[in-house]
C-alpha positions as a printed Julia matrix, in Angstrom:
103×3 Matrix{Float64}:
   4.2    12.92  -38.72
   6.22   10.81  -36.3
   5.24   10.89  -32.66
   7.99   10.99  -30.08
   7.47    8.94  -26.95
   9.64    8.91  -23.88
   9.3     6.35  -21.13
  10.19    7.79  -17.76
  11.95    4.78  -16.26
  12.43    5.09  -12.51
  13.94    1.63  -11.95
  17.35    2.95  -10.89
  15.82    5.38   -8.43
  13.57    2.78   -6.82
  16.29    0.14   -6.65
  19.3     2.25   -5.7
  18.41    5.86   -4.97
  15.3     5.8    -2.79
  15.85    6.32    0.92
  12.35    7.31    2.03
   8.82    7.84    0.79
   8.57   10.89    3.03
   8.11   13.26    0.09
   5.36   11.16   -1.46
   1.79   12.0    -0.48
  -0.44    9.03   -1.15
  -3.94    8.28    0.08
  -2.42    5.54    2.22
   0.05    7.93    3.86
  -2.59   10.64    4.28
  -4.87    8.27    6.21
  -2.17    6.57    8.29
  -2.12    8.89   11.31
  -5.16    8.72   13.59
  -5.21   12.52   13.9
  -4.93   13.14   10.14
  -7.38   15.82    8.97
  -8.0    13.64    5.92
  -9.74   11.09    8.13
 -12.15   13.77    9.33
 -14.02   13.83    6.02
 -14.64   10.08    6.0
 -17.76    8.35    7.31
 -15.43    5.68    8.72
 -12.22    7.46    9.73
  -9.92    4.45    9.33
  -6.64    3.68    7.6
  -6.65    2.83    3.92
  -5.83   -0.8     4.68
  -8.83   -1.19    6.96
 -11.14    0.62    4.55
  -9.92   -1.57    1.68
 -10.3    -4.74    3.74
 -13.9    -3.83    4.59
 -14.69   -3.04    0.95
 -13.2    -6.31   -0.3
 -14.91   -8.29    2.47
 -18.25   -6.89    1.29
 -17.56   -8.09   -2.28
 -15.7   -11.39   -1.9
 -15.32  -14.14    0.71
 -11.95  -13.15    2.2
 -12.19  -15.98    4.74
 -11.74  -18.42    1.83
  -8.41  -16.85    0.81
  -5.29  -18.24    2.51
  -2.48  -16.17    1.0
  -1.88  -12.45    0.74
   0.6   -10.51   -1.39
   0.91   -6.76   -1.72
   2.72   -5.51   -4.8
   4.28   -2.07   -4.51
   3.81   -2.11   -0.77
   5.81    0.98    0.13
   5.96    1.17    3.92
   3.63   -1.83    4.27
   0.69   -0.05    5.91
  -1.97   -1.86    3.85
  -0.52   -5.34    4.35
  -0.11   -4.58    8.07
  -3.8    -3.7     8.35
  -4.85   -6.82    6.45
  -2.59   -8.95    8.65
  -4.07   -7.53   11.86
  -7.63   -8.27   10.7
  -7.11  -12.03   10.43
  -4.53  -14.79   10.18
  -3.22  -15.76    6.76
  -1.3   -18.93    5.87
   1.24  -16.86    3.99
   1.86  -13.13    3.67
   4.33  -11.43    1.3
   5.12   -7.96    0.09
   6.85   -7.22   -3.2
   8.48   -3.88   -3.94
  11.25   -2.67   -6.25
  12.97   -0.84   -3.42
  15.19   -2.93   -1.15
  15.21    0.03    1.26
  11.45   -0.11    1.71
  11.39   -3.91    1.97
  13.98   -3.76    4.74
  11.7    -1.52    6.79
């Protein structure tokens, strides 16, 4: 028996067709707004970027890291939160979508 595999390649969409992530519900987007009902169930009702920063800071010495890169950054909410928490020597965001990078 031969298995049939199909790779759903979304490169063209992300590079040329995407205009917004408005349709996409992610944890990051769900926690972005201060009045989001999703924040109400959290012990610390913060954005995903701030929650992630706190988690990483409890596990590794973030103050010893000089550079920051976010891959697949979307609207850049996570990298924004990291950048507001402290100064970095260099900050970059990498995404397939030129539309999202321009924002």
